[in-house]
Coordinates of C-alpha atoms and ligand atoms in Angstrom, one line a residue:
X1 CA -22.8 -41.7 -13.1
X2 CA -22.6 -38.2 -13.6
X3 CA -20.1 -35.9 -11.9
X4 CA -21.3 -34.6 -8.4
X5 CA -21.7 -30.5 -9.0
X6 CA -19.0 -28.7 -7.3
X7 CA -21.5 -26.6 -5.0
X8 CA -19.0 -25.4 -2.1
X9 CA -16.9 -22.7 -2.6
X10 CA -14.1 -21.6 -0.1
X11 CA -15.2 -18.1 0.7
X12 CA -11.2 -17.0 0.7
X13 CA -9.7 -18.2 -2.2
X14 CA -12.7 -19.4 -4.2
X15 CA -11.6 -23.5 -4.4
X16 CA -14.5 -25.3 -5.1
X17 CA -15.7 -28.6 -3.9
X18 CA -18.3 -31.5 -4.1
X19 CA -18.4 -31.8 0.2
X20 CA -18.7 -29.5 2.8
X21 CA -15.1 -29.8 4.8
X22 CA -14.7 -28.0 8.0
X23 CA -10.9 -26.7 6.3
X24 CA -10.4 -26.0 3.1
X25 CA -8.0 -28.4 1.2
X26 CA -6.6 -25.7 -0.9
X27 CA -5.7 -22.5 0.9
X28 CA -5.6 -24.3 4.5
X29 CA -8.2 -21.9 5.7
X30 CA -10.8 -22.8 8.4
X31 CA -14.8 -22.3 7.7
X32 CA -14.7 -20.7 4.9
X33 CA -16.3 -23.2 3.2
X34 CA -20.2 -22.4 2.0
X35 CA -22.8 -24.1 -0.6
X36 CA -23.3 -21.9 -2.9
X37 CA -25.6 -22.7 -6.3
X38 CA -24.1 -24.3 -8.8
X39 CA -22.4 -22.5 -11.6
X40 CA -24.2 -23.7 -14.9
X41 CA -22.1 -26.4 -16.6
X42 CA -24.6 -27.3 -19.4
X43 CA -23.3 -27.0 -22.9
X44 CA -23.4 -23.9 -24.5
X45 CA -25.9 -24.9 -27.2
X46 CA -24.5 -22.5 -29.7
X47 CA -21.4 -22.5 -31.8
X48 CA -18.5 -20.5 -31.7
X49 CA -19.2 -17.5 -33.7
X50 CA -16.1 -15.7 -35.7
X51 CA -14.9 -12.4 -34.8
X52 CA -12.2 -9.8 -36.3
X53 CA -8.8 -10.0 -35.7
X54 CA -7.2 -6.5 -35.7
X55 CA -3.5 -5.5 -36.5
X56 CA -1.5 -3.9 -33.1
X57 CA -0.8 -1.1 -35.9
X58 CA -4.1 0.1 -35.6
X59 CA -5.1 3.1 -34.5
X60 CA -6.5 4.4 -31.3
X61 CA -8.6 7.8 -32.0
X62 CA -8.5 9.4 -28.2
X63 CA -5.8 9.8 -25.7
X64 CA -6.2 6.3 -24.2
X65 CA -5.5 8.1 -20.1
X66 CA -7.2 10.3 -18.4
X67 CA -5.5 11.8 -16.2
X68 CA -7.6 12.7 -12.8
X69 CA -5.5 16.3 -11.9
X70 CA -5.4 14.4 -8.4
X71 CA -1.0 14.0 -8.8
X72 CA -0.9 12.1 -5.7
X73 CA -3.7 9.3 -7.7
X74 CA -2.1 9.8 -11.5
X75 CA 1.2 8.7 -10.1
X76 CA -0.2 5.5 -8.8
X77 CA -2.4 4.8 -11.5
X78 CA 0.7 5.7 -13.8
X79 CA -0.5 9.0 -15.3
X80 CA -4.4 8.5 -15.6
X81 CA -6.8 5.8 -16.1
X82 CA -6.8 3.6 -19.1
X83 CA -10.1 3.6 -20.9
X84 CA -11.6 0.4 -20.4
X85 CA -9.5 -0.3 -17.6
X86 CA -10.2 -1.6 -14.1
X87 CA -9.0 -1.3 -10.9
X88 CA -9.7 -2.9 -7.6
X89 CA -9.3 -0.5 -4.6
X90 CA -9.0 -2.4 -1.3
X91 CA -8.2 -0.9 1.9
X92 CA -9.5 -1.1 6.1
X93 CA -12.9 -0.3 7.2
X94 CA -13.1 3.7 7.6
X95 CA -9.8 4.2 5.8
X96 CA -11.5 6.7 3.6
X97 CA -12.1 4.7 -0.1
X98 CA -15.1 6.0 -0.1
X99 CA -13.8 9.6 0.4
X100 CA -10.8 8.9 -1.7
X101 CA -13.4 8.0 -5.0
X102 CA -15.4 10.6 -4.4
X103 CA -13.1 13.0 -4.7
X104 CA -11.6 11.3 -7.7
X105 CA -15.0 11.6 -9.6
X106 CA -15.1 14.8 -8.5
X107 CA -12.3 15.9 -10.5
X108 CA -13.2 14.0 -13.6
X109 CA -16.4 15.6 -13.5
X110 CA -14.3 18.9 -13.2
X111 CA -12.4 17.5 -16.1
X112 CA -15.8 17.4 -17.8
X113 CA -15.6 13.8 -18.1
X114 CA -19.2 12.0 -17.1
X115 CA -18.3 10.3 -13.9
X116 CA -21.0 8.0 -12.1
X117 CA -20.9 7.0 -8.7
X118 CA -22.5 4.1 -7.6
X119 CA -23.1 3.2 -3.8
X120 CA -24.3 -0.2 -2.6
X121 CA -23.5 0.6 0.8
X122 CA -24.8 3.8 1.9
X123 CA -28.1 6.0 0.2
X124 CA -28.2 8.9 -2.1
X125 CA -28.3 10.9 1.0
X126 CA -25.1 9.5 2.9
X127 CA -23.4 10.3 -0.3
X128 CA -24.6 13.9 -0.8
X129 CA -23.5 14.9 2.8
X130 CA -20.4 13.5 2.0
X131 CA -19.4 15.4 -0.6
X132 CA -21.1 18.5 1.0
X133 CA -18.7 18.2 3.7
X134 CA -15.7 17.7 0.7
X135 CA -16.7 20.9 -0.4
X136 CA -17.8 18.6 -4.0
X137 CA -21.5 19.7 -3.2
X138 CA -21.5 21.6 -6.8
X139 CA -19.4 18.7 -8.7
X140 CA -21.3 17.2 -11.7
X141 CA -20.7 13.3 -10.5
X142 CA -24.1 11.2 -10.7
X143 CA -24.7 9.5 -7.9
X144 CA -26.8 6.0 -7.5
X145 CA -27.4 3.6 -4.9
X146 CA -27.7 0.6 -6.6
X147 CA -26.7 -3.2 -6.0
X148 CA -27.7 -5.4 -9.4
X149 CA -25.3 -5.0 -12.0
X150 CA -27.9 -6.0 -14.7
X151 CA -29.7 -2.8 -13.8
X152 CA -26.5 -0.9 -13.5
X153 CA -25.2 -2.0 -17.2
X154 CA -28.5 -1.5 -18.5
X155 CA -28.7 2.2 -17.3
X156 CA -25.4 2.9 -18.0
X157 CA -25.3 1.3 -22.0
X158 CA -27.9 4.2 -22.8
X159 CA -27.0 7.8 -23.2
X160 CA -23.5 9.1 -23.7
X161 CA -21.1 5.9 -21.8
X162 CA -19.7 7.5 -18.5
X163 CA -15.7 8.1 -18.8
X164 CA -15.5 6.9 -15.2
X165 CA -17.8 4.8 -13.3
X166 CA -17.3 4.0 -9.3
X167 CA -18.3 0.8 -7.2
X168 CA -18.6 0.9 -4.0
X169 CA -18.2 -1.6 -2.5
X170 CA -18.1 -5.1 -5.1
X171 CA -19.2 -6.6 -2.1
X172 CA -22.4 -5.3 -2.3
X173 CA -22.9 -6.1 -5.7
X174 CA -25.0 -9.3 -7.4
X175 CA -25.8 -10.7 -10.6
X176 CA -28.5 -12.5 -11.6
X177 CA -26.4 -15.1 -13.8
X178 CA -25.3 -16.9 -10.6
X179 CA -27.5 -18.1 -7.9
X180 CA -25.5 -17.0 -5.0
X181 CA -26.2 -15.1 -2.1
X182 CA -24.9 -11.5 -2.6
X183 CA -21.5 -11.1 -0.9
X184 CA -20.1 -14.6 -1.1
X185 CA -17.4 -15.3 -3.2
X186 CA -19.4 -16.7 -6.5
X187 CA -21.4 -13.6 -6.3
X188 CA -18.3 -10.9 -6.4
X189 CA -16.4 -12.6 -9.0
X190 CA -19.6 -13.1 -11.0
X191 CA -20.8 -9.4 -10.5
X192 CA -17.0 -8.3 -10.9
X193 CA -16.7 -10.1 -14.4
X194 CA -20.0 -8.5 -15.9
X195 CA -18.3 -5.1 -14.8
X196 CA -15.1 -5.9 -16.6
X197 CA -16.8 -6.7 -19.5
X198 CA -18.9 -3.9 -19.4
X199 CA -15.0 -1.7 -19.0
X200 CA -14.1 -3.6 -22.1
X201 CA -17.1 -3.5 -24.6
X202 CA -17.9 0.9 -23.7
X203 CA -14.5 2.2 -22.9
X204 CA -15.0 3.6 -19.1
X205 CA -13.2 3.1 -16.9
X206 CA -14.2 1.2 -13.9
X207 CA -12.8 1.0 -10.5
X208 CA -14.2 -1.2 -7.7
X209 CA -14.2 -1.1 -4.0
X210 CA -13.0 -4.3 -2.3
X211 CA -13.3 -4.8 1.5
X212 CA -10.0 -6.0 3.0
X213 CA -10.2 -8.9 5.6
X214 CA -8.4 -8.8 9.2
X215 CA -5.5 -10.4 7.7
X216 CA -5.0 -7.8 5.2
X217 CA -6.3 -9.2 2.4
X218 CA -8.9 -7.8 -0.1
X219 CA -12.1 -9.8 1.3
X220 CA -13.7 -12.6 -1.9
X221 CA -11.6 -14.0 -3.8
X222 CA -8.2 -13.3 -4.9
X223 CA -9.0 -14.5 -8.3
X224 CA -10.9 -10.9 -8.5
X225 CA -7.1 -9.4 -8.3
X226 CA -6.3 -11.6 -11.3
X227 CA -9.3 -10.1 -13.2
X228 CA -8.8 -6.8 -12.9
X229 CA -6.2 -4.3 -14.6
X230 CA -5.0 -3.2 -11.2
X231 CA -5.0 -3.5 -7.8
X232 CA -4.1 -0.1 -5.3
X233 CA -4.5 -0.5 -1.3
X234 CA -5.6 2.6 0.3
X235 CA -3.3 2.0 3.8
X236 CA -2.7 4.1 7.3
X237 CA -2.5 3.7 10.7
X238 CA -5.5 4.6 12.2
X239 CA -3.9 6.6 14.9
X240 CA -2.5 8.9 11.2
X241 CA -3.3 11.2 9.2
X242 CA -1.4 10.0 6.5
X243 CA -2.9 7.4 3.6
X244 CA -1.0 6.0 1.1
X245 CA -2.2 5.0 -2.2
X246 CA -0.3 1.9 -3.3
X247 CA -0.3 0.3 -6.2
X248 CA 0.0 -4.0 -6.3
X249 CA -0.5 -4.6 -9.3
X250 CA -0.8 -2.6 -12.9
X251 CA -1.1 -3.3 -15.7
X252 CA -0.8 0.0 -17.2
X253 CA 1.6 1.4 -15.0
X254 CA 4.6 0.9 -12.3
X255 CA 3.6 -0.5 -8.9
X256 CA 6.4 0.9 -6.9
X257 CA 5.1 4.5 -6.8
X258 CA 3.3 5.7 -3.7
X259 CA 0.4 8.4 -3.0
X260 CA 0.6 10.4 -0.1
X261 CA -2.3 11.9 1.4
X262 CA -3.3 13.9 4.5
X263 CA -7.0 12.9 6.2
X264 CA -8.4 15.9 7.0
X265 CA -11.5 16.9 7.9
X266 CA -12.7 18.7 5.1
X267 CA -11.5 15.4 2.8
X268 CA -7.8 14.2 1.8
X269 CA -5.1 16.5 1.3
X270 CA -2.4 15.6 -1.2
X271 CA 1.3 15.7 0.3
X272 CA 3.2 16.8 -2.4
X273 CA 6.8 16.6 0.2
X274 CA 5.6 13.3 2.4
X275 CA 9.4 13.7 4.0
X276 CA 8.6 16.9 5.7
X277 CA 5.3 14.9 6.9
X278 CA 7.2 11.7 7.9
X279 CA 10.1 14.0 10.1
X280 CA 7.2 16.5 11.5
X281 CA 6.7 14.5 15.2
X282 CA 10.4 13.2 15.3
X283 CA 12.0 13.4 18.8
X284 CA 15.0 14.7 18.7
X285 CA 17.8 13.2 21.0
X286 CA 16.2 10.3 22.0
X287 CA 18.3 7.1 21.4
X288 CA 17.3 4.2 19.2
X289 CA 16.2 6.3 16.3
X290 CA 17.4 7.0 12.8
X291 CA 16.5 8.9 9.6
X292 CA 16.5 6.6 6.4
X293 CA 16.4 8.5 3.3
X294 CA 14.6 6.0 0.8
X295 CA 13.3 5.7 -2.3
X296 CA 9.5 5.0 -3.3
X297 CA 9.0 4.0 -6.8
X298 CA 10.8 7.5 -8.2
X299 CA 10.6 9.4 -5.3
X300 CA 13.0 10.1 -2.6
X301 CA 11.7 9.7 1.2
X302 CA 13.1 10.3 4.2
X303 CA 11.3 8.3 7.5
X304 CA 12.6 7.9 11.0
X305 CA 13.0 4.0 12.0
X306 CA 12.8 3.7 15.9
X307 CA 13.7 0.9 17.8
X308 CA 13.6 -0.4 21.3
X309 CA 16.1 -3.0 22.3
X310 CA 15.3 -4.0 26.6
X311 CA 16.1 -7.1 28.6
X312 CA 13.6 -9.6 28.1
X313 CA 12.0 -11.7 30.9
X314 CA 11.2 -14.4 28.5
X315 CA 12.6 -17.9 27.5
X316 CA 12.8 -16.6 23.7
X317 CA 13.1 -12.7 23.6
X318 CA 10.3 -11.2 21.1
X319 CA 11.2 -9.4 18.2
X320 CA 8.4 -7.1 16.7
X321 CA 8.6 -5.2 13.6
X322 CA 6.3 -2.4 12.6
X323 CA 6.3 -1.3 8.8
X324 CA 8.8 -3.3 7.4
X325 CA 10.2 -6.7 6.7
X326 CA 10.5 -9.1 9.6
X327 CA 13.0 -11.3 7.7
X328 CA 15.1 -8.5 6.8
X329 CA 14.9 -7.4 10.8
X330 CA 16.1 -11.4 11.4
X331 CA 19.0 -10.9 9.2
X332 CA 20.3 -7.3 10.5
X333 CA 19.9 -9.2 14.4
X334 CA 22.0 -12.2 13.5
X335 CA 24.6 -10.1 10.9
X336 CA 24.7 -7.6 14.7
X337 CA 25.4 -11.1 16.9
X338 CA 28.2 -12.8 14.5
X339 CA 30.2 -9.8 12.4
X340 CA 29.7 -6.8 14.8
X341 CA 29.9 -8.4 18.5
X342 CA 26.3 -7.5 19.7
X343 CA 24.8 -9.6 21.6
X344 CA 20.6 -9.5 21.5
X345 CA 20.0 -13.0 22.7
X346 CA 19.0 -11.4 26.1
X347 CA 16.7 -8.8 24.4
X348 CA 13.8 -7.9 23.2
X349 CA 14.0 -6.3 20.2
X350 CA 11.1 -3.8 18.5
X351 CA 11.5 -1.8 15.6
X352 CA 9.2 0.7 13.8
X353 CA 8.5 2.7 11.1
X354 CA 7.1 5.9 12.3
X355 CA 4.1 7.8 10.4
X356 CA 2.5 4.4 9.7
X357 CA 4.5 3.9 6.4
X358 CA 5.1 0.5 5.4
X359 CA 9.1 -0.1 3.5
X360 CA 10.2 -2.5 1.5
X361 CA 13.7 -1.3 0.7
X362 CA 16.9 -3.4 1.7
X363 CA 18.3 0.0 2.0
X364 CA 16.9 0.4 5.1
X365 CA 19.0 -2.1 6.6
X366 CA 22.2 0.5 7.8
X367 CA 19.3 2.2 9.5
X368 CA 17.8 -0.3 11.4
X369 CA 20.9 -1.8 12.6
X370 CA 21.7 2.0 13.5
X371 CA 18.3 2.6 15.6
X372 CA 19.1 -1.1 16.9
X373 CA 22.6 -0.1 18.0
X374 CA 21.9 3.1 19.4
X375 CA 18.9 2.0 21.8
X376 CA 21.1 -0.6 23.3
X377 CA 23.9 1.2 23.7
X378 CA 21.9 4.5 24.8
X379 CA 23.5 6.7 22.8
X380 CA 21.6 9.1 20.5
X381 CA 22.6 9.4 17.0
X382 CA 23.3 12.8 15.6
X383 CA 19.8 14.7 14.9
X384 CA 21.5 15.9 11.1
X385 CA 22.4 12.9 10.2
X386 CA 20.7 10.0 7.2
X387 CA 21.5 6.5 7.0
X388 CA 20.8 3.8 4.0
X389 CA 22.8 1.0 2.2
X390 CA 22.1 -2.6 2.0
X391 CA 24.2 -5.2 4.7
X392 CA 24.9 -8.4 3.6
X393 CA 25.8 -11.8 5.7
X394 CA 29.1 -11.1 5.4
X395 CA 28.5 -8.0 7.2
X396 CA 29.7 -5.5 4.7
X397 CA 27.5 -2.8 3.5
X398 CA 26.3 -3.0 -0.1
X399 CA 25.9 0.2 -2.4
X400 CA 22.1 0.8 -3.3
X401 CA 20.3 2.2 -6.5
X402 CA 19.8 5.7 -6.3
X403 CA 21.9 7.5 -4.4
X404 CA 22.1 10.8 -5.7
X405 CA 18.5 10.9 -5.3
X406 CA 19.0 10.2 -1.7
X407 CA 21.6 12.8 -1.0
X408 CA 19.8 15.3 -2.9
X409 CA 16.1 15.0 -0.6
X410 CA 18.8 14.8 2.8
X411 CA 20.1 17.9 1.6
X412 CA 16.9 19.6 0.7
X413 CA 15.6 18.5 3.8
X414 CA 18.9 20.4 6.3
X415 CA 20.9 17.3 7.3
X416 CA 24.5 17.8 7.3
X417 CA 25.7 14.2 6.7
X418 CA 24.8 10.9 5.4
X419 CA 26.2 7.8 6.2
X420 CA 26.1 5.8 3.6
X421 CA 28.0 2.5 1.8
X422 CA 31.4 2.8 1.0
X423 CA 30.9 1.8 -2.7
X424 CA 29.1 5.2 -3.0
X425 CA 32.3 7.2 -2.1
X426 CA 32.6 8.5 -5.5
X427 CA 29.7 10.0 -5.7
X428 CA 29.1 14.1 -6.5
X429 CA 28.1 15.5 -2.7
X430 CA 25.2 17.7 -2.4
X431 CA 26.4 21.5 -0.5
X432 CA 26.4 21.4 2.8
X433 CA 26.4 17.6 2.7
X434 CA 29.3 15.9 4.5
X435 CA 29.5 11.8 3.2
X436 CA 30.4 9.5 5.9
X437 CA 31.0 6.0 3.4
X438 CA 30.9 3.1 5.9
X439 CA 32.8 -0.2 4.6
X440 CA 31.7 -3.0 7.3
X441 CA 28.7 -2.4 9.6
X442 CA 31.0 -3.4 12.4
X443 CA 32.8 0.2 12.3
X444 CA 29.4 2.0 12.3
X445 CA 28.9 0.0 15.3
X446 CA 31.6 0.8 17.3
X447 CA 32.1 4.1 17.0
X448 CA 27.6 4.0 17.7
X449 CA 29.0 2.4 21.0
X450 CA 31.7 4.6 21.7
X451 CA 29.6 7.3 21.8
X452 CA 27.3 5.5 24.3
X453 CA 30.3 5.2 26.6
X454 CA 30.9 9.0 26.5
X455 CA 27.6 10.2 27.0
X456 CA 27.2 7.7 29.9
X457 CA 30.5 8.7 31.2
X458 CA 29.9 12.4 30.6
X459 CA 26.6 12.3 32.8
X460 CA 28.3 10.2 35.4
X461 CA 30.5 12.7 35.5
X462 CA 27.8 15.5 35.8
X463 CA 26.6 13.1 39.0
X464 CA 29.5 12.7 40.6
X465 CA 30.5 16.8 40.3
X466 CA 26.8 17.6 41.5
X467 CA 27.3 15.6 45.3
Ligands
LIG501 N1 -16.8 14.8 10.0 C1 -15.6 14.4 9.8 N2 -14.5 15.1 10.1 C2 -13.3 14.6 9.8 N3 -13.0 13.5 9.3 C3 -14.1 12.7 9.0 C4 -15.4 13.1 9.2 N4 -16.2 12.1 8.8 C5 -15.4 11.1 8.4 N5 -14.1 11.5 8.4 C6 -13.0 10.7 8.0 O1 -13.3 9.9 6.9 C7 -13.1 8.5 7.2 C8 -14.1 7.6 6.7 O2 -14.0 7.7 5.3 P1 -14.8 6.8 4.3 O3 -16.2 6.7 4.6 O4 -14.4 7.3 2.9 O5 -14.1 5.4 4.5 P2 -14.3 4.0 3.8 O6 -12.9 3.4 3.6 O7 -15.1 4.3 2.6 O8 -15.1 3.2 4.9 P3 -16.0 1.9 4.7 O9 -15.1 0.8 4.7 O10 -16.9 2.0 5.8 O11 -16.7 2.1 3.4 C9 -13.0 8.4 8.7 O12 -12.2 7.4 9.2 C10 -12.5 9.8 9.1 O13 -11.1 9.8 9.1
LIG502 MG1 -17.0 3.5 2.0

């Protein structure tokens, strides 16, 4: 008996499968399983043909990046876009792709580069106003809304190949070669394929719009990351200004540099400084906060972490974490509770990132437990003052990569003192910069605490004098 055709596909990670199943066996997601038509598995009825193998030596005749002028997008992208590249850019609903690749043709157009534009989701018309209120009304980008790849390719092969073509969004796109419904997951990877190969076999480069689910994830299937060359997520906090242009995978480039950009209403503005952007609404005074200076991929970055430590009413306190790693905030909470006497069992902890930027840096970790230490014990920390190093379990704090970089944006920036791990001690100060090396967390703590005790005392003080 022949094999039963695989005809359901798992709309989230693309597993396939002969029976309908209310969860899907391979990612554990529930309903996401749909019939789709079957993807042809007749045998190809011709042979393989043979093809020429080149040397690496060989020689490629035209800068292989173009560089956008956008700095904010080259650094990402790792100085341009490859030719024949392409990239998936995923971000939330209204985050401003859209805006974002405009603006990007825009300046390859500028570049005199032939840069296409090609909306599924909005007309012509959407798209002109747009860029009219961009100020990109005279830019040279062709604009098409259009959702069948066949018809896009075939326009696209004639006349001089376009050094930059834009889709937006993949999800709108279909192929003939599978019978899908547009939008499911056979369909993108299907339509996203004949684009790559299209990237390959011309040169331009391509770069797709993915939706991203609630979860975060870029909506179809994740085997479309695999596909492509690479991967940025436009992200921001809706309640921001700021986006930031991340990169999460590349081929052709490093994925630890960020992009930061202002949303403004005549399009995005490029934040050549984010740390001045990052420290512009900081509340001085107020306890529970601290200024990490960090490193981004090559750049230095200095962000407030805040952080709210209260009674709890509940059986198991809560601990929320806002923009950065909710293990790492686990580890800081217990290394507080059994080196450095703190007890948070009774508390709820919250800790946040402010300007909506997301960290990945153990660095951070001095400054969390900082903002932790200084909310419970009610005492500010000093306004002029950064904090990074790593902690470990053992409670000690651990030298990080970078530090000169660090001391150097802290200094730029007008703070007077940095306290940093001990192992750093050595290294050249910045003018004006006075380094505080802390060995064990435990003595940041305390003296943290201490100050609490003589700013409460002070104001009882001020009380008791004003009766
Ligand atoms: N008139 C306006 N003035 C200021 N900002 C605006 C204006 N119109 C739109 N915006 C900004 O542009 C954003 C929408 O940008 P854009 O359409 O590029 O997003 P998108 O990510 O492509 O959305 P979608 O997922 O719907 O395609 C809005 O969230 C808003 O911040
Ligand atoms: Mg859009």
């Amino acid at each position: 008996m022949a094999a039963r055709p695989q005809n359901f596909v798992c709309q989230s990670c693309g597993a396939a499968s002969a029976r309908w199943a209310g969860r899907c066996e391979a990612c554990g997601a529930w309903n996401t399983i749909t019939e789709e038509g079957a993807a042809s598995t007749a045998r190809p009825s011709r042979k393989g043909r043979q093809f020429a193998i080149e040397s690496l030596k060989g020689e490629t005749h035209e800068a292989p990046r173009a560089p956008s002028g956008i700095a904010e997008f080259d650094r990402v992208t790792g100085g341009g876009l490859v030719r024949g590249s392409v990239l998936l850019l995923g971000g939330d609903p209204g985050i401003g792709k859209s805006t974002l690749l405009i603006e990007v043709a825009a300046a390859f157009a500028r570049n005199r580069h032939r840069a296409v534009y090609i909306s599924g989701e909005e007309a012509v018309a959407q798209v002109r106003l747009r860029a009219e209120r961009l100020g990109l009304a005279e830019a040279t980008v062709e604009v098409a809304a259009e959702t069948s790849v066949e018809d896009i390719v075939a326009t696209l092969s004639h006349g001089s190949i376009p050094r930059l073509l834009v889709i937006d969004s993949i999800q709108t796109m279909w192929t003939q070669t599978v019978e899908a419904a547009p939008g499911t997951v056979t369909q993108v990877r299907g339509s996203a394929g004949e684009l790559i190969r299209f990237a390959k076999r011309t040169g331009a480069a391509v770069i797709l719009v993915g939706h991203v689910t609630k979860d975060g994830q870029i909506a179809g299937p994740r085997v479309v990351e695999h596909m492509v060359d690479a991967v940025l997520s436009f992200e921001g906090e809706g309640s921001h200004q700021f986006r930031i242009l991340r990169a999460i995978k590349n081929r052709f480039g490093p994925t630890d540099e960020i992009g930061v950009f202002e949303m403004t209403g005549t399009g995005l503005r490029e934040v050549a400084n984010p740390s001045e952007l990052f420290l512009s609404e900081r509340e001085l005074g107020s306890p529970g906060t601290a200024v990490f200076a960090g490193i981004e991929g090559t750049r230095p970055l200095l962000v407030e972490m805040q952080a709210l430590v209260a009674p709890t009413t509940l059986g198991t306190p809560r601990r929320a974490v806002v923009g950065w790693d909710q293990s790492r905030l686990s580890m800081v909470l217990a290394v507080l509770e059994a080196h450095c006497g703190v007890r948070l069992s009774g508390h709820d902890v919250y800790l946040n990132v402010a300007g909506g930027l997301r960290i990945q840096e153990p660095a951070a970790d001095v400054a969390a437990a900082a903002a932790l230490v200084s909310s419970l014990a009610r005492a500010p920390l000093p306004a002029d003052a950064v904090y990074f190093g790593e902690v470990s379990l053992s409670g000690a704090v651990r030298p990080v990569a970078q530090t000169a970089a660090r001391l150097k944006e802290a200094q730029k920036l007008g703070f007077v003192r940095a306290i940093l791990p001990e192992g750093a001690r050595g290294e050249t100060p910045e003018a004006g910069l006075a380094l505080l090396p802390v060995g064990m967390l435990v003595n940041l703590v305390s003296e943290i605490a201490a100050r609490g005790d003589t700013s409460r005392r002070g104001a009882r003080d001020r009380d008791v004098a004003a009766e």
